[in-house]
């Protein structure tokens, strides 16, 4: 079963676009701290579609803690311009939820590497 659940911080602003047929789609990166080493984080590309995309674009911002309550991993093999075979991974999120109240987000420091990256904008995404 291909099912994903994640909790992390939005590493960049959600980017709302529309397909040629007008279907809403949002992309963002989620910074997820590692369980046993909070000095390391994984930056995971996330895509949402339709009503979930509109919800994310309207209510979520960079640095905010969010929950991917339901999603799946999408694997996209491709060949780069030099002829090398590559694979891109992303999470396609079906349900995205608030992980904290707005007041908690403003009043309490997160105390994690992901939060530090959000404050200092020290983020770089790596595609595998």
PDB file of C-alpha atoms in Angstrom, residues 14-126:
ATOM      1  CA  UNK A  14       2.641  27.278  -1.672  1.00  0.00           C
ATOM      2  CA  UNK A  15       2.583  27.998  -5.394  1.00  0.00           C
ATOM      3  CA  UNK A  16      -0.922  27.842  -6.956  1.00  0.00           C
ATOM      4  CA  UNK A  17      -1.147  27.228 -10.701  1.00  0.00           C
ATOM      5  CA  UNK A  18      -3.699  25.768 -13.058  1.00  0.00           C
ATOM      6  CA  UNK A  19      -3.385  23.121 -15.742  1.00  0.00           C
ATOM      7  CA  UNK A  20      -4.442  23.905 -19.303  1.00  0.00           C
ATOM      8  CA  UNK A  21      -7.890  22.542 -18.430  1.00  0.00           C
ATOM      9  CA  UNK A  22      -8.105  24.800 -15.347  1.00  0.00           C
ATOM     10  CA  UNK A  23      -7.441  22.189 -12.637  1.00  0.00           C
ATOM     11  CA  UNK A  24      -5.817  23.837  -9.574  1.00  0.00           C
ATOM     12  CA  UNK A  25      -2.461  22.427  -8.447  1.00  0.00           C
ATOM     13  CA  UNK A  26      -0.163  23.599  -5.636  1.00  0.00           C
ATOM     14  CA  UNK A  27       3.474  22.685  -5.075  1.00  0.00           C
ATOM     15  CA  UNK A  28       5.547  23.274  -1.963  1.00  0.00           C
ATOM     16  CA  UNK A  29       8.386  21.725  -0.022  1.00  0.00           C
ATOM     17  CA  UNK A  30       7.927  20.261   3.442  1.00  0.00           C
ATOM     18  CA  UNK A  31      10.856  20.325   5.900  1.00  0.00           C
ATOM     19  CA  UNK A  32      10.579  17.239   8.107  1.00  0.00           C
ATOM     20  CA  UNK A  33      12.898  16.795  11.089  1.00  0.00           C
ATOM     21  CA  UNK A  34      14.444  13.377  11.522  1.00  0.00           C
ATOM     22  CA  UNK A  35      13.159  11.446  14.531  1.00  0.00           C
ATOM     23  CA  UNK A  36      16.436  10.751  16.308  1.00  0.00           C
ATOM     24  CA  UNK A  37      18.505  13.678  15.035  1.00  0.00           C
ATOM     25  CA  UNK A  38      16.717  17.018  15.130  1.00  0.00           C
ATOM     26  CA  UNK A  39      19.831  18.608  13.637  1.00  0.00           C
ATOM     27  CA  UNK A  40      18.951  17.068  10.270  1.00  0.00           C
ATOM     28  CA  UNK A  41      15.855  17.540   8.151  1.00  0.00           C
ATOM     29  CA  UNK A  42      14.533  16.126   4.901  1.00  0.00           C
ATOM     30  CA  UNK A  43      13.029  18.544   2.376  1.00  0.00           C
ATOM     31  CA  UNK A  44      10.235  16.742   0.600  1.00  0.00           C
ATOM     32  CA  UNK A  45       8.497  18.065  -2.520  1.00  0.00           C
ATOM     33  CA  UNK A  46       4.703  17.944  -2.143  1.00  0.00           C
ATOM     34  CA  UNK A  47       1.943  18.461  -4.724  1.00  0.00           C
ATOM     35  CA  UNK A  48      -1.777  18.839  -4.061  1.00  0.00           C
ATOM     36  CA  UNK A  49      -4.641  19.001  -6.559  1.00  0.00           C
ATOM     37  CA  UNK A  50      -8.136  20.468  -6.896  1.00  0.00           C
ATOM     38  CA  UNK A  51      -9.904  21.575  -3.686  1.00  0.00           C
ATOM     39  CA  UNK A  52      -6.964  20.545  -1.502  1.00  0.00           C
ATOM     40  CA  UNK A  53      -4.695  22.743  -3.641  1.00  0.00           C
ATOM     41  CA  UNK A  54      -7.023  25.734  -3.254  1.00  0.00           C
ATOM     42  CA  UNK A  55      -7.243  25.134   0.520  1.00  0.00           C
ATOM     43  CA  UNK A  56      -3.450  24.983   0.897  1.00  0.00           C
ATOM     44  CA  UNK A  57      -2.895  28.100  -1.225  1.00  0.00           C
ATOM     45  CA  UNK A  58      -5.455  30.057   0.793  1.00  0.00           C
ATOM     46  CA  UNK A  59      -4.581  29.068   4.370  1.00  0.00           C
ATOM     47  CA  UNK A  60      -0.936  27.945   4.579  1.00  0.00           C
ATOM     48  CA  UNK A  61       2.306  29.951   4.540  1.00  0.00           C
ATOM     49  CA  UNK A  62       6.041  29.334   4.626  1.00  0.00           C
ATOM     50  CA  UNK A  63       7.276  28.260   8.083  1.00  0.00           C
ATOM     51  CA  UNK A  64       3.894  26.965   9.230  1.00  0.00           C
ATOM     52  CA  UNK A  65       3.676  23.450  10.712  1.00  0.00           C
ATOM     53  CA  UNK A  66       1.361  21.242   8.682  1.00  0.00           C
ATOM     54  CA  UNK A  67       0.231  17.642   8.599  1.00  0.00           C
ATOM     55  CA  UNK A  68       0.012  15.597   5.443  1.00  0.00           C
ATOM     56  CA  UNK A  69      -2.778  13.390   6.784  1.00  0.00           C
ATOM     57  CA  UNK A  70      -3.153  11.329   3.640  1.00  0.00           C
ATOM     58  CA  UNK A  71      -0.934  11.097   0.608  1.00  0.00           C
ATOM     59  CA  UNK A  72       1.111   8.824  -1.603  1.00  0.00           C
ATOM     60  CA  UNK A  73       4.608   8.727  -3.057  1.00  0.00           C
ATOM     61  CA  UNK A  74       4.832   9.364  -6.776  1.00  0.00           C
ATOM     62  CA  UNK A  75       7.921   8.081  -8.570  1.00  0.00           C
ATOM     63  CA  UNK A  76       8.787   9.790 -11.854  1.00  0.00           C
ATOM     64  CA  UNK A  77      11.687   8.258 -13.820  1.00  0.00           C
ATOM     65  CA  UNK A  78      13.171  10.470 -16.548  1.00  0.00           C
ATOM     66  CA  UNK A  79      16.276  10.940 -18.676  1.00  0.00           C
ATOM     67  CA  UNK A  80      18.200  14.184 -18.183  1.00  0.00           C
ATOM     68  CA  UNK A  81      19.684  16.291 -20.995  1.00  0.00           C
ATOM     69  CA  UNK A  82      22.953  14.320 -20.790  1.00  0.00           C
ATOM     70  CA  UNK A  83      21.183  10.977 -21.271  1.00  0.00           C
ATOM     71  CA  UNK A  84      21.465   9.891 -17.621  1.00  0.00           C
ATOM     72  CA  UNK A  85      18.545   8.035 -16.101  1.00  0.00           C
ATOM     73  CA  UNK A  86      17.192   9.867 -13.054  1.00  0.00           C
ATOM     74  CA  UNK A  87      14.271   9.450 -10.696  1.00  0.00           C
ATOM     75  CA  UNK A  88      12.243  12.195  -9.054  1.00  0.00           C
ATOM     76  CA  UNK A  89      10.185  11.454  -5.958  1.00  0.00           C
ATOM     77  CA  UNK A  90       7.360  13.584  -4.560  1.00  0.00           C
ATOM     78  CA  UNK A  91       4.433  13.233  -2.215  1.00  0.00           C
ATOM     79  CA  UNK A  92       0.990  13.753  -3.717  1.00  0.00           C
ATOM     80  CA  UNK A  93      -1.106  14.943  -0.761  1.00  0.00           C
ATOM     81  CA  UNK A  94      -4.842  14.268  -0.643  1.00  0.00           C
ATOM     82  CA  UNK A  95      -5.428  15.737   2.846  1.00  0.00           C
ATOM     83  CA  UNK A  96      -3.472  18.596   4.420  1.00  0.00           C
ATOM     84  CA  UNK A  97      -4.265  19.814   7.947  1.00  0.00           C
ATOM     85  CA  UNK A  98      -3.112  22.459  10.417  1.00  0.00           C
ATOM     86  CA  UNK A  99      -0.548  21.105  12.905  1.00  0.00           C
ATOM     87  CA  UNK A 100      -0.831  24.073  15.279  1.00  0.00           C
ATOM     88  CA  UNK A 101      -3.046  27.000  15.972  1.00  0.00           C
ATOM     89  CA  UNK A 102      -2.114  30.345  14.447  1.00  0.00           C
ATOM     90  CA  UNK A 103      -1.472  31.720  17.942  1.00  0.00           C
ATOM     91  CA  UNK A 104       0.887  28.849  18.817  1.00  0.00           C
ATOM     92  CA  UNK A 105       2.818  29.397  15.605  1.00  0.00           C
ATOM     93  CA  UNK A 106       3.366  33.066  16.435  1.00  0.00           C
ATOM     94  CA  UNK A 107       4.067  32.699  20.167  1.00  0.00           C
ATOM     95  CA  UNK A 108       6.252  29.607  20.451  1.00  0.00           C
ATOM     96  CA  UNK A 109       9.632  28.868  18.893  1.00  0.00           C
ATOM     97  CA  UNK A 110       9.735  25.481  17.223  1.00  0.00           C
ATOM     98  CA  UNK A 111      13.212  24.499  18.423  1.00  0.00           C
ATOM     99  CA  UNK A 112      14.016  22.329  15.421  1.00  0.00           C
ATOM    100  CA  UNK A 113      16.348  22.414  12.470  1.00  0.00           C
ATOM    101  CA  UNK A 114      13.415  22.814  10.095  1.00  0.00           C
ATOM    102  CA  UNK A 115      12.278  25.895  12.015  1.00  0.00           C
ATOM    103  CA  UNK A 116      15.793  27.300  11.879  1.00  0.00           C
ATOM    104  CA  UNK A 117      15.899  26.879   8.129  1.00  0.00           C
ATOM    105  CA  UNK A 118      12.591  28.704   7.836  1.00  0.00           C
ATOM    106  CA  UNK A 119      13.885  31.627   9.903  1.00  0.00           C
ATOM    107  CA  UNK A 120      17.191  31.897   8.043  1.00  0.00           C
ATOM    108  CA  UNK A 121      15.959  30.765   4.629  1.00  0.00           C
ATOM    109  CA  UNK A 122      18.881  28.314   4.493  1.00  0.00           C
ATOM    110  CA  UNK A 123      17.005  25.896   2.282  1.00  0.00           C
ATOM    111  CA  UNK A 124      18.147  23.999  -0.751  1.00  0.00           C
ATOM    112  CA  UNK A 125      16.124  21.225  -2.348  1.00  0.00           C
ATOM    113  CA  UNK A 126      17.855  18.203  -3.791  1.00  0.00           C
TER     114      UNK A 126
END
